[in-house]
Short mmCIF file of C-alpha atoms in Angstrom, two decimals:
data_model
loop_
_atom_site.label_atom_id
_atom_site.label_comp_id
_atom_site.label_asym_id
_atom_site.label_seq_id
_atom_site.Cartn_x
_atom_site.Cartn_y
_atom_site.Cartn_z
CA MET A 1 -44.68 -29.74 198.69
CA THR A 2 -43.82 -27.84 195.52
CA ALA A 3 -45.76 -24.87 194.15
CA VAL A 4 -47.18 -27.06 191.39
CA HIS A 5 -48.51 -29.58 193.90
CA ILE A 6 -50.06 -26.77 195.96
CA VAL A 7 -51.84 -25.38 192.90
CA ILE A 8 -53.10 -28.84 191.93
CA ARG A 9 -54.34 -29.42 195.49
CA LEU A 10 -55.97 -25.96 195.56
CA VAL A 11 -57.91 -26.76 192.39
CA GLN A 12 -58.85 -30.23 193.66
CA ILE A 13 -60.21 -28.96 197.01
CA ASN A 14 -62.10 -26.01 195.56
CA ARG A 15 -63.64 -28.09 192.77
CA ALA A 16 -64.88 -30.70 195.26
CA LEU A 17 -66.25 -28.28 197.86
CA TRP A 18 -67.78 -25.78 195.40
CA GLY A 19 -69.25 -28.73 193.52
CA PHE A 20 -70.98 -29.95 196.68
CA LEU A 21 -72.29 -26.46 197.51
CA LEU A 22 -73.66 -26.03 193.98
CA TRP A 23 -75.38 -29.43 194.10
CA TRP A 24 -76.79 -28.68 197.58
CA SER A 25 -78.12 -25.28 196.42
CA LEU A 26 -79.87 -26.85 193.41
CA VAL A 27 -81.44 -29.45 195.69
CA ARG A 28 -82.66 -26.74 198.07
CA VAL A 29 -84.43 -24.83 195.29
CA GLY A 30 -85.93 -28.03 193.88
CA LEU A 31 -83.99 -28.25 190.63
CA LEU A 32 -82.37 -31.54 191.64
CA SER A 33 -83.50 -34.49 193.75
CA ALA A 34 -81.50 -35.87 196.66
CA ARG A 35 -83.37 -39.17 196.89
CA THR A 36 -80.61 -41.29 195.39
CA SER A 37 -77.84 -39.44 197.26
CA PRO A 38 -78.85 -37.82 200.56
CA ALA A 39 -76.96 -34.59 201.30
CA ALA A 40 -75.27 -35.94 204.44
CA GLN A 41 -73.88 -38.99 202.63
CA ARG A 42 -72.79 -36.91 199.64
CA PHE A 43 -70.96 -34.49 201.97
CA ALA A 44 -69.19 -37.39 203.67
CA VAL A 45 -68.17 -38.90 200.32
CA THR A 46 -66.81 -35.51 199.21
CA LEU A 47 -64.61 -35.31 202.30
CA GLU A 48 -63.43 -38.91 201.87
CA GLN A 49 -62.36 -38.18 198.31
CA LEU A 50 -60.26 -35.23 199.53
CA GLY A 51 -58.16 -37.48 201.74
CA THR A 52 -56.77 -37.68 205.24
CA THR A 53 -57.01 -34.04 206.32
CA PHE A 54 -60.66 -33.70 205.38
CA VAL A 55 -61.58 -37.11 206.78
CA LYS A 56 -60.09 -36.12 210.13
CA LEU A 57 -61.67 -32.66 210.02
CA GLY A 58 -65.02 -34.27 209.20
CA GLN A 59 -64.69 -36.64 212.14
CA GLY A 60 -63.91 -33.65 214.35
CA LEU A 61 -66.85 -31.74 212.89
CA SER A 62 -69.14 -34.59 213.94
CA LEU A 63 -68.54 -33.48 217.54
CA HIS A 64 -70.57 -30.35 216.83
CA ARG A 65 -73.93 -32.01 217.41
CA GLU A 66 -75.37 -28.67 218.53
CA LEU A 67 -74.95 -27.35 214.96
CA LEU A 68 -75.40 -30.40 212.71
CA PRO A 69 -78.49 -32.54 212.04
CA ASP A 70 -78.33 -36.14 213.22
CA ASP A 71 -77.90 -37.56 209.71
CA TYR A 72 -74.79 -35.42 209.13
CA VAL A 73 -73.35 -36.45 212.52
CA ALA A 74 -73.91 -40.14 211.72
CA ALA A 75 -72.39 -39.82 208.23
CA LEU A 76 -69.31 -37.94 209.48
CA GLN A 77 -68.68 -40.38 212.32
CA LYS A 78 -68.45 -43.21 209.77
CA LEU A 79 -65.80 -41.44 207.71
CA HIS A 80 -62.73 -43.53 206.97
CA ASP A 81 -59.77 -42.97 204.74
CA ASN A 82 -59.04 -45.79 202.30
CA VAL A 83 -55.26 -45.69 202.41
CA ALA A 84 -52.74 -48.39 201.68
CA ALA A 85 -50.01 -49.29 204.16
CA PHE A 86 -46.74 -47.51 203.51
CA PRO A 87 -43.60 -49.62 202.93
CA PHE A 88 -41.75 -51.19 205.85
CA GLU A 89 -38.56 -49.46 204.70
CA GLN A 90 -40.16 -46.13 205.60
CA VAL A 91 -41.29 -47.55 208.94
CA ALA A 92 -37.74 -48.61 209.75
CA ALA A 93 -36.35 -45.23 208.67
CA GLU A 94 -38.86 -43.31 210.85
CA VAL A 95 -38.17 -45.48 213.93
CA GLU A 96 -34.39 -45.28 213.60
CA ALA A 97 -34.47 -41.52 212.99
CA SER A 98 -36.75 -41.03 216.01
CA PHE A 99 -34.64 -42.96 218.52
CA GLY A 100 -31.20 -42.57 216.95
CA ARG A 101 -30.55 -46.31 217.04
CA PRO A 102 -30.84 -49.18 214.54
CA LEU A 103 -33.84 -51.49 214.76
CA THR A 104 -31.64 -54.39 215.90
CA GLU A 105 -30.73 -52.49 219.08
CA LEU A 106 -34.37 -51.65 219.84
CA PHE A 107 -36.14 -54.91 219.01
CA LEU A 108 -35.44 -58.60 218.76
CA ARG A 109 -38.01 -58.64 216.01
CA ILE A 110 -40.48 -56.26 214.37
CA GLU A 111 -43.02 -57.71 211.95
CA PRO A 112 -42.96 -56.09 208.49
CA GLN A 113 -46.69 -56.71 207.97
CA PRO A 114 -48.70 -54.06 209.88
CA LEU A 115 -51.43 -55.03 212.34
CA ALA A 116 -53.41 -51.98 211.18
CA ALA A 117 -52.93 -49.11 208.75
CA GLY A 118 -54.75 -45.81 209.13
CA SER A 119 -54.74 -42.38 207.60
CA ILE A 120 -52.35 -40.98 210.22
CA ALA A 121 -50.29 -43.98 211.30
CA GLN A 122 -49.83 -47.70 211.07
CA VAL A 123 -49.12 -50.23 213.80
CA HIS A 124 -46.59 -53.10 213.85
CA ARG A 125 -46.12 -55.90 216.34
CA ALA A 126 -42.63 -56.18 217.82
CA THR A 127 -40.61 -57.89 220.55
CA LEU A 128 -38.22 -55.90 222.73
CA THR A 129 -34.72 -57.10 223.57
CA ASP A 130 -36.00 -58.12 227.04
CA GLY A 131 -38.72 -60.31 225.49
CA ARG A 132 -41.71 -58.02 226.04
CA VAL A 133 -44.26 -58.00 223.23
CA VAL A 134 -45.22 -54.46 222.16
CA ILE A 135 -46.85 -52.48 219.38
CA VAL A 136 -45.00 -49.79 217.42
CA LYS A 137 -47.17 -46.95 216.13
CA VAL A 138 -45.50 -44.95 213.34
CA ARG A 139 -46.82 -41.73 211.83
CA ARG A 140 -47.33 -41.67 208.07
CA PRO A 141 -44.41 -39.81 206.43
CA GLY A 142 -45.26 -36.32 205.15
CA ILE A 143 -48.69 -36.23 206.80
CA ARG A 144 -48.06 -33.06 208.85
CA ARG A 145 -46.97 -31.06 205.81
CA GLN A 146 -50.02 -32.28 203.87
CA VAL A 147 -52.35 -31.32 206.72
CA ASN A 148 -50.86 -27.81 207.03
CA GLU A 149 -51.31 -27.12 203.31
CA ASP A 150 -54.85 -28.51 203.24
CA ILE A 151 -55.95 -26.41 206.21
CA ARG A 152 -54.48 -23.28 204.64
CA ILE A 153 -56.43 -23.96 201.43
CA LEU A 154 -59.60 -24.68 203.43
CA ARG A 155 -59.31 -21.29 205.14
CA TRP A 156 -59.04 -19.58 201.72
CA PHE A 157 -62.15 -21.46 200.62
CA LEU A 158 -64.13 -20.44 203.71
CA LYS A 159 -63.17 -16.78 203.31
CA SER A 160 -64.58 -16.82 199.79
CA VAL A 161 -67.79 -18.50 200.99
CA LEU A 162 -68.23 -15.91 203.76
CA TRP A 163 -67.68 -13.12 201.25
CA LEU A 164 -70.53 -14.49 199.15
CA SER A 165 -72.78 -15.33 202.12
CA PRO A 166 -72.03 -13.09 205.16
CA ALA A 167 -74.98 -14.61 207.06
CA LEU A 168 -72.87 -17.71 207.69
CA ARG A 169 -70.67 -15.67 210.04
CA ALA A 170 -73.32 -16.28 212.73
CA VAL A 171 -72.07 -19.86 213.19
CA ARG A 172 -68.41 -18.73 213.21
CA PRO A 173 -67.03 -21.28 210.71
CA MET A 174 -63.46 -19.94 210.87
CA GLU A 175 -63.45 -20.42 214.63
CA ILE A 176 -64.70 -23.98 214.21
CA VAL A 177 -62.04 -24.80 211.60
CA ASP A 178 -59.31 -23.30 213.79
CA GLY A 179 -60.44 -25.52 216.67
CA LEU A 180 -60.56 -28.61 214.46
CA ALA A 181 -57.09 -27.83 213.08
CA GLN A 182 -55.66 -27.38 216.57
CA ASN A 183 -57.02 -30.76 217.68
CA LEU A 184 -55.78 -32.46 214.53
CA HIS A 185 -52.26 -31.13 215.13
CA LYS A 186 -52.39 -32.57 218.65
CA GLU A 187 -53.43 -35.93 217.23
CA LEU A 188 -50.45 -35.82 214.87
CA ASP A 189 -48.03 -35.36 217.79
CA PHE A 190 -47.59 -38.77 219.41
CA ARG A 191 -45.96 -37.15 222.43
CA GLU A 192 -49.42 -35.86 223.39
CA GLU A 193 -50.87 -39.35 223.15
CA ALA A 194 -47.96 -40.86 225.08
CA HIS A 195 -48.50 -38.42 227.95
CA SER A 196 -52.22 -39.21 227.98
CA ILE A 197 -51.52 -42.96 228.05
CA ALA A 198 -49.11 -42.49 230.97
CA ARG A 199 -51.68 -40.43 232.87
CA PHE A 200 -54.50 -42.96 232.42
CA ALA A 201 -52.19 -45.87 233.20
CA GLU A 202 -51.33 -44.19 236.51
CA ILE A 203 -54.99 -43.45 237.30
CA PHE A 204 -56.04 -47.08 236.81
CA HIS A 205 -52.82 -48.87 237.77
CA GLU A 206 -54.46 -50.58 240.79
CA SER A 207 -57.95 -50.91 239.31
CA PRO A 208 -59.46 -54.41 239.37
CA THR A 209 -61.78 -53.55 236.46
CA VAL A 210 -59.78 -51.30 234.07
CA TYR A 211 -56.42 -51.74 232.36
CA VAL A 212 -54.38 -49.28 230.27
CA PRO A 213 -51.30 -50.65 228.46
CA ARG A 214 -48.32 -48.44 229.26
CA VAL A 215 -45.89 -46.65 227.00
CA VAL A 216 -42.53 -48.44 227.10
CA GLY A 217 -40.03 -46.28 228.98
CA GLU A 218 -38.94 -43.29 226.93
CA LEU A 219 -39.71 -44.93 223.59
CA TYR A 220 -41.90 -42.20 222.19
CA THR A 221 -41.35 -39.16 220.00
CA GLU A 222 -43.49 -36.89 217.85
CA TRP A 223 -43.46 -39.58 215.12
CA VAL A 224 -43.33 -42.93 216.95
CA VAL A 225 -44.73 -44.44 220.15
CA VAL A 226 -44.03 -47.92 221.56
CA GLN A 227 -46.67 -49.41 223.86
CA ASP A 228 -47.31 -52.72 225.64
CA LEU A 229 -49.40 -55.14 223.60
CA SER A 230 -52.67 -55.98 225.32
CA PRO A 231 -54.23 -59.28 224.28
CA GLY A 232 -57.99 -59.24 224.32
CA ARG A 233 -61.14 -59.04 222.23
CA ARG A 234 -63.57 -56.24 221.45
CA ILE A 235 -66.07 -55.53 224.20
CA ASP A 236 -69.00 -56.23 221.84
CA ASP A 237 -67.71 -59.74 221.04
CA ALA A 238 -70.50 -62.32 221.42
CA ALA A 239 -68.27 -64.25 223.83
CA PHE A 240 -68.87 -61.57 226.50
CA LEU A 241 -72.69 -61.56 226.37
CA HIS A 242 -72.90 -63.43 229.67
CA GLN A 243 -70.71 -60.72 231.29
CA GLY A 244 -72.69 -57.83 229.81
CA GLU A 245 -74.27 -56.60 233.04
CA GLN A 246 -70.98 -56.52 234.94
CA LEU A 247 -69.03 -54.99 232.05
CA ALA A 248 -71.67 -52.26 231.68
CA ALA A 249 -71.44 -51.42 235.40
CA ASN A 250 -67.63 -51.39 235.29
CA LEU A 251 -67.59 -49.09 232.24
CA VAL A 252 -69.97 -46.60 233.87
CA GLU A 253 -67.93 -46.65 237.09
CA ALA A 254 -64.76 -45.99 235.11
CA TYR A 255 -66.30 -42.97 233.41
CA LEU A 256 -67.76 -41.56 236.62
CA ARG A 257 -64.25 -41.59 238.05
CA GLN A 258 -62.84 -39.92 234.93
CA PHE A 259 -65.58 -37.26 234.76
CA PHE A 260 -65.97 -36.25 238.40
CA VAL A 261 -62.80 -37.28 240.23
CA GLU A 262 -59.89 -37.11 237.79
CA GLY A 263 -61.23 -34.42 235.43
CA VAL A 264 -59.71 -36.20 232.41
CA PHE A 265 -61.50 -38.79 230.27
CA HIS A 266 -61.11 -41.02 227.22
CA GLY A 267 -63.15 -39.28 224.52
CA ASP A 268 -63.72 -42.13 222.05
CA PRO A 269 -65.18 -45.19 223.84
CA HIS A 270 -66.60 -47.02 220.81
CA PRO A 271 -66.32 -50.84 220.90
CA GLY A 272 -63.22 -50.81 218.66
CA ASN A 273 -61.31 -48.95 221.40
CA LEU A 274 -62.56 -51.11 224.28
CA PHE A 275 -61.18 -54.62 224.71
CA VAL A 276 -61.84 -57.20 227.41
CA LEU A 277 -58.90 -59.15 228.80
CA GLU A 278 -58.99 -62.77 229.98
CA ASP A 279 -59.34 -61.64 233.60
CA GLY A 280 -62.42 -59.54 232.76
CA ARG A 281 -60.78 -56.10 232.91
CA ILE A 282 -61.75 -53.48 230.32
CA CYS A 283 -58.75 -52.31 228.31
CA PHE A 284 -58.81 -48.79 226.83
CA HIS A 285 -57.08 -48.15 223.48
CA ASP A 286 -56.37 -45.08 221.33
CA PHE A 287 -55.88 -41.94 223.39
CA GLY A 288 -55.84 -39.58 220.42
CA LEU A 289 -59.03 -37.90 221.72
CA VAL A 290 -58.94 -36.97 225.41
CA GLY A 291 -61.20 -34.52 227.23
CA PHE A 292 -60.44 -32.35 230.25
CA LEU A 293 -62.84 -30.92 232.86
CA ASP A 294 -61.62 -28.41 235.43
CA ARG A 295 -63.17 -28.38 238.90
CA ARG A 296 -65.55 -25.53 238.11
CA THR A 297 -66.88 -27.31 235.02
CA ARG A 298 -67.23 -30.59 236.93
CA MET A 299 -69.30 -28.92 239.61
CA ALA A 300 -71.46 -27.13 237.02
CA LEU A 301 -71.97 -30.44 235.22
CA ILE A 302 -73.07 -32.08 238.45
CA ALA A 303 -75.53 -29.23 238.99
CA PHE A 304 -76.85 -29.68 235.44
CA MET A 305 -77.39 -33.41 236.01
CA MET A 306 -79.08 -32.84 239.36
CA ALA A 307 -81.32 -30.10 237.98
CA PHE A 308 -82.29 -32.43 235.14
CA VAL A 309 -83.28 -35.19 237.57
CA GLN A 310 -85.14 -32.72 239.82
CA GLN A 311 -86.86 -31.21 236.73
CA ASP A 312 -85.96 -27.69 237.93
CA GLY A 313 -86.01 -25.29 234.94
CA ASP A 314 -84.47 -22.30 236.75
CA TRP A 315 -81.63 -24.41 238.10
CA LEU A 316 -81.03 -25.86 234.62
CA VAL A 317 -80.66 -22.34 233.17
CA ASP A 318 -78.16 -21.36 235.89
CA ALA A 319 -76.14 -24.55 235.40
CA TYR A 320 -76.25 -24.01 231.64
CA LEU A 321 -74.69 -20.55 232.11
CA ASP A 322 -72.09 -21.88 234.57
CA LEU A 323 -70.98 -24.42 231.95
CA GLY A 324 -70.04 -21.56 229.63
CA MET A 325 -72.44 -22.61 226.88
CA LEU A 326 -73.77 -19.13 226.18
CA GLY A 327 -72.55 -17.76 222.87
CA GLY A 328 -74.94 -14.82 222.44
CA LYS A 329 -77.87 -13.02 224.03
CA LEU A 330 -80.03 -15.25 226.20
CA ASP A 331 -83.80 -14.96 226.53
CA ARG A 332 -84.01 -16.58 229.95
CA ASP A 333 -87.76 -17.18 229.83
CA GLU A 334 -87.52 -18.79 226.38
CA PHE A 335 -84.68 -21.07 227.42
CA ARG A 336 -86.36 -21.94 230.70
CA ALA A 337 -89.54 -22.93 228.85
CA GLY A 338 -87.53 -25.04 226.42
CA MET A 339 -85.66 -26.78 229.21
CA GLU A 340 -88.86 -27.51 231.14
CA GLU A 341 -90.33 -29.03 227.98
CA VAL A 342 -87.32 -31.35 227.75
CA VAL A 343 -87.47 -32.49 231.38
CA GLN A 344 -91.24 -32.95 231.19
CA ASP A 345 -90.80 -35.18 228.14
CA TYR A 346 -88.38 -37.32 230.11
CA GLY A 347 -90.62 -37.21 233.17
CA ARG A 348 -93.17 -39.24 231.23
CA LYS A 349 -90.62 -41.97 230.46
CA PRO A 350 -89.38 -44.70 232.78
CA LEU A 351 -86.03 -43.79 234.35
CA SER A 352 -84.30 -46.65 232.51
CA ASP A 353 -85.10 -44.95 229.16
CA TRP A 354 -83.54 -41.60 230.09
CA SER A 355 -80.43 -40.48 228.20
CA PHE A 356 -78.34 -37.69 229.66
CA GLY A 357 -76.45 -37.25 226.39
CA GLU A 358 -79.66 -36.92 224.37
CA ALA A 359 -81.21 -34.44 226.84
CA PHE A 360 -78.02 -32.37 226.98
CA LEU A 361 -77.98 -32.22 223.16
CA ARG A 362 -81.64 -31.18 222.92
CA ILE A 363 -80.98 -28.26 225.24
CA ALA A 364 -77.81 -27.28 223.38
CA ARG A 365 -79.72 -27.25 220.08
CA MET A 366 -82.29 -24.78 221.38
CA GLY A 367 -79.92 -21.98 220.37
CA HIS A 368 -79.99 -23.11 216.70
CA GLY A 369 -76.25 -22.45 216.49
CA ARG A 370 -76.58 -18.77 217.47
CA ASN A 371 -76.88 -18.51 221.24
CA VAL A 372 -75.15 -21.77 222.10
CA ARG A 373 -71.47 -22.52 221.75
CA LEU A 374 -70.23 -25.72 223.34
CA PRO A 375 -66.64 -25.36 224.60
CA GLN A 376 -64.26 -28.04 223.31
CA PRO A 377 -64.26 -30.03 226.59
CA LEU A 378 -68.07 -30.29 226.44
CA LEU A 379 -68.00 -31.30 222.77
CA VAL A 380 -65.68 -34.19 223.65
CA LEU A 381 -67.77 -34.96 226.74
CA LEU A 382 -70.96 -35.17 224.68
CA ARG A 383 -69.33 -37.58 222.24
CA ALA A 384 -67.98 -39.71 225.09
CA VAL A 385 -71.38 -39.84 226.82
CA PHE A 386 -73.20 -40.82 223.62
CA LEU A 387 -70.70 -43.57 222.81
CA MET A 388 -70.56 -44.78 226.40
CA GLU A 389 -74.37 -44.93 226.63
CA SER A 390 -74.54 -46.81 223.32
CA THR A 391 -71.90 -49.32 224.42
CA VAL A 392 -73.56 -49.83 227.81
CA ARG A 393 -76.97 -50.49 226.26
CA ARG A 394 -75.38 -52.92 223.80
CA LEU A 395 -73.80 -54.79 226.71
CA ASP A 396 -76.94 -54.80 228.85
CA PRO A 397 -80.20 -53.40 227.37
CA ARG A 398 -81.77 -53.45 230.85
CA PHE A 399 -78.99 -51.42 232.47
CA ASN A 400 -80.37 -48.33 234.24
CA LEU A 401 -77.99 -45.58 233.12
CA MET A 402 -79.58 -42.96 235.34
CA GLU A 403 -78.91 -45.09 238.39
CA GLY A 404 -75.32 -45.42 237.27
CA LEU A 405 -74.82 -41.75 236.39
CA PHE A 406 -76.64 -40.20 239.34
CA ALA A 407 -76.71 -42.64 242.25
CA LYS A 408 -73.06 -43.69 241.86
CA ALA A 409 -71.34 -40.37 241.14
CA GLY A 410 -69.81 -40.17 244.60
CA ALA A 411 -70.45 -37.96 247.62
CA MET A 412 -71.00 -34.82 245.49
CA LEU A 413 -73.97 -36.32 243.70
CA GLU A 414 -75.31 -37.93 246.85
CA THR A 415 -76.14 -34.46 248.13
CA ALA A 416 -79.01 -34.45 245.61
CA GLY A 417 -81.13 -36.84 247.59
CA GLY A 418 -83.88 -38.64 245.73
CA VAL A 419 -85.83 -37.55 242.70
CA GLY A 420 -88.30 -34.88 243.72
CA ASP A 421 -86.28 -33.80 246.77
CA PRO A 422 -87.29 -30.12 247.29
CA GLY A 423 -84.05 -29.37 249.13
CA ALA A 424 -81.71 -30.79 246.47
CA ARG A 425 -80.55 -27.43 245.17
CA PHE A 426 -80.02 -26.00 248.66
CA LYS A 427 -77.91 -29.03 249.60
CA TYR A 428 -75.87 -28.71 246.42
CA GLU A 429 -75.28 -24.96 246.78
CA ALA A 430 -74.38 -25.37 250.46
CA PHE A 431 -71.95 -28.18 249.60
CA VAL A 432 -70.27 -26.13 246.87
CA SER A 433 -70.16 -22.98 249.01
CA LEU A 434 -68.52 -24.82 251.90
CA HIS A 435 -65.88 -26.30 249.60
CA GLN A 436 -65.20 -22.95 247.93
CA LEU A 437 -65.14 -20.94 251.16
CA PRO A 438 -61.45 -21.57 252.01
CA SER A 439 -60.24 -20.62 248.52
CA ASP A 440 -62.53 -17.55 248.41
CA LEU A 441 -61.25 -16.37 251.80
CA SER A 442 -57.67 -17.05 250.74
CA ARG A 443 -58.07 -14.92 247.62
CA ALA A 444 -59.62 -12.12 249.66
CA LEU A 445 -56.79 -12.20 252.21
CA HIS A 446 -54.21 -12.27 249.40
CA GLY A 447 -55.82 -9.17 247.92
CA ILE A 448 -55.72 -7.37 251.25
CA ARG A 449 -52.09 -8.38 251.80
CA SER A 450 -51.07 -7.33 248.30
CA ARG A 451 -52.92 -4.03 248.07
CA GLY A 452 -53.28 -3.22 251.72
CA MET A 453 -56.42 -1.87 253.38
CA GLU A 454 -56.71 1.41 255.22
CA VAL A 455 -59.92 3.11 256.28
CA SER A 456 -59.85 6.41 258.15
CA VAL A 457 -63.04 8.15 259.36
CA ALA A 458 -63.12 11.28 261.51
CA HIS A 459 -66.25 12.05 263.51
CA ARG A 460 -67.49 13.67 266.76
CA GLY A 461 -70.37 12.68 268.97
CA LEU A 462 -71.04 9.42 267.16
CA GLU A 463 -69.38 7.09 269.65
CA PRO A 464 -72.67 5.42 270.80
CA LEU A 465 -73.70 4.82 267.18
CA GLN A 466 -70.26 3.43 266.38
CA GLU A 467 -70.51 1.03 269.34
CA GLU A 468 -73.97 -0.11 268.25
CA ILE A 469 -72.80 -0.66 264.69
CA GLY A 470 -69.86 -2.66 266.00
CA ARG A 471 -72.14 -4.82 268.16
CA SER A 472 -74.53 -5.37 265.26
CA SER A 473 -71.69 -6.34 262.94
CA ARG A 474 -70.41 -8.86 265.47
CA ARG A 475 -73.90 -10.34 265.86
CA VAL A 476 -74.32 -10.67 262.09
CA ALA A 477 -70.91 -12.32 261.76
CA LEU A 478 -71.71 -14.65 264.66
CA ALA A 479 -75.06 -15.56 263.09
CA LEU A 480 -73.40 -16.38 259.74
CA VAL A 481 -70.79 -18.57 261.45
CA THR A 482 -73.57 -20.32 263.38
CA LEU A 483 -75.55 -20.96 260.19
CA GLY A 484 -72.43 -22.33 258.50
CA LEU A 485 -71.85 -24.70 261.41
CA TYR A 486 -75.43 -26.00 261.22
CA ILE A 487 -75.05 -26.65 257.47
CA ALA A 488 -71.65 -28.30 257.85
CA ALA A 489 -72.86 -30.47 260.74
CA SER A 490 -75.93 -31.50 258.74
CA LEU A 491 -73.78 -32.56 255.78
CA LEU A 492 -71.44 -34.50 258.07
CA MET A 493 -74.43 -36.19 259.71
CA GLN A 494 -76.06 -37.00 256.36
CA HIS A 495 -72.94 -38.70 254.97
CA SER A 496 -71.72 -40.15 258.30
CA LEU A 497 -68.22 -38.75 257.80
CA GLY A 498 -65.41 -39.07 260.33
CA PRO A 499 -65.18 -41.12 263.56
CA ARG A 500 -68.39 -42.26 265.23
CA TRP A 501 -69.63 -42.44 268.85
CA GLY A 502 -72.26 -45.13 268.74
CA GLU A 503 -74.56 -44.14 265.88
CA VAL A 504 -73.57 -40.44 265.91
CA PRO A 505 -70.67 -39.04 263.85
CA VAL A 506 -68.36 -37.26 266.29
CA LEU A 507 -67.60 -34.30 264.01
CA ALA A 508 -71.29 -33.71 263.34
CA GLY A 509 -72.04 -33.83 267.07
CA LEU A 510 -69.28 -31.33 267.83
CA GLY A 511 -70.56 -29.07 265.05
CA TYR A 512 -74.09 -29.12 266.45
CA ALA A 513 -72.83 -28.52 269.98
CA LEU A 514 -70.76 -25.48 268.95
CA ALA A 515 -73.63 -24.13 266.85
CA LEU A 516 -76.05 -24.47 269.79
CA TRP A 517 -73.61 -22.68 272.11
CA LEU A 518 -73.25 -19.80 269.63
CA SER A 519 -77.06 -19.69 269.25
CA TRP A 520 -77.39 -19.40 273.03
CA ARG A 521 -74.90 -16.50 273.03
CA LEU A 522 -76.87 -14.73 270.32
CA VAL A 523 -80.17 -15.19 272.19
CA ARG A 524 -78.61 -13.98 275.46
CA GLU A 525 -77.09 -10.91 273.80
CA PHE A 526 -80.40 -9.97 272.19
CA GLY A 527 -82.11 -10.50 275.58
CA GLU A 528 -79.66 -8.18 277.32
CA ARG A 529 -80.13 -5.45 274.67
CA SER A 530 -83.92 -5.61 274.98
#
């Protein structure tokens, strides 16, 4: 891009964005009316007119539901870039440059007319030399350079806005733009998408309900990716109305596995990315937006969901903090009151009308953009949950999402018991503590081994006290081990894990037996001392 083009683009972007801000300011002070052109729609149109970079940034900005009103989120999600397909000659040149071979060596045939053309890439149907039918996704030439220049200009614009209005620093716009730019650059690199496709294809390769078309061998680069063609129709096609209940259940099951077992999930499950094959399997498309949840976040999310069902305000606050959503000072009493108001509102509704995504968003918005900062994985999660809930309700309006999200989330969620269970939090904390105990002990032992531990105390005449302290320490340690055994045995009994002897799980029985023996030792030792 030449200096002249950069200057022209600089003027174009600044004129459009400053024009919108001026119009918005005049509307706010009452000098103009927004009846014929609502602000959210006008903002979306402004971004569309600025082209691909701003359309994609606007779509990414729509993830920030904790900051934006609903009308802005809806307008930004509908953004699309009206771009014409680029010539097939450029497609051929990109493919041949990517793989270092002529098209005739790669394909028996590749159709010049694209199946779809988007702002970042276009897709062509092709047939490999072995007869397999595939799709070839080719990045639009020059798009990365255009994006880099546009983002640089956008940063200059934001710096000037912050200079004029320092109060906007509270929502950290530069940080948001940096995050959006980073995600857009990932979307431009088809190697990222190819790796995600391969990962999901492996996760669901034996699934009877989910299918992910694989990337073909090593046919992917930063610019091009070749993938199996998956015949099917959109999941919201009227032909699948009679399968709606089963498809809804299968979609929820697939996401429970992604959220809580695999820790990686498809972040854009709108009907255009979900197809149904002839055998009834749901086929996932477009892995440009993928979310990741580490184990700690998954456990905190489970706690948040359980606290929401149990309507426990204190537990909700703790789970909220564990999720890393705190971006400033927290007034615990204020947030607790707000959370209890949310759960009480839902408590008056039938369970089938509950929406976890909506409740999560209401709580996130309590910070008004100051105290709350959703990490990127949770932003993607929130979008996925909203879209998944919408798709499920479209498939089966009577589907009970809470039953799907809470009762079917595996053994970890089963520790919650039923709604209103007073011991739900204790069971959850005990479960998490038992699972974390080996890693916590390992870290402690590693620290001792690495740094060493040496304690030297010189004394005279304190031998009886030292013996008593030693005995007391042993009793405390024995009591803690005994308590742990009771908890572990109770969990094993509750979930009927391991081999069974009649109706009794063997491991649970052994745990209780050992715990009782240690209890007897403790009682006998206390009896001897008295």
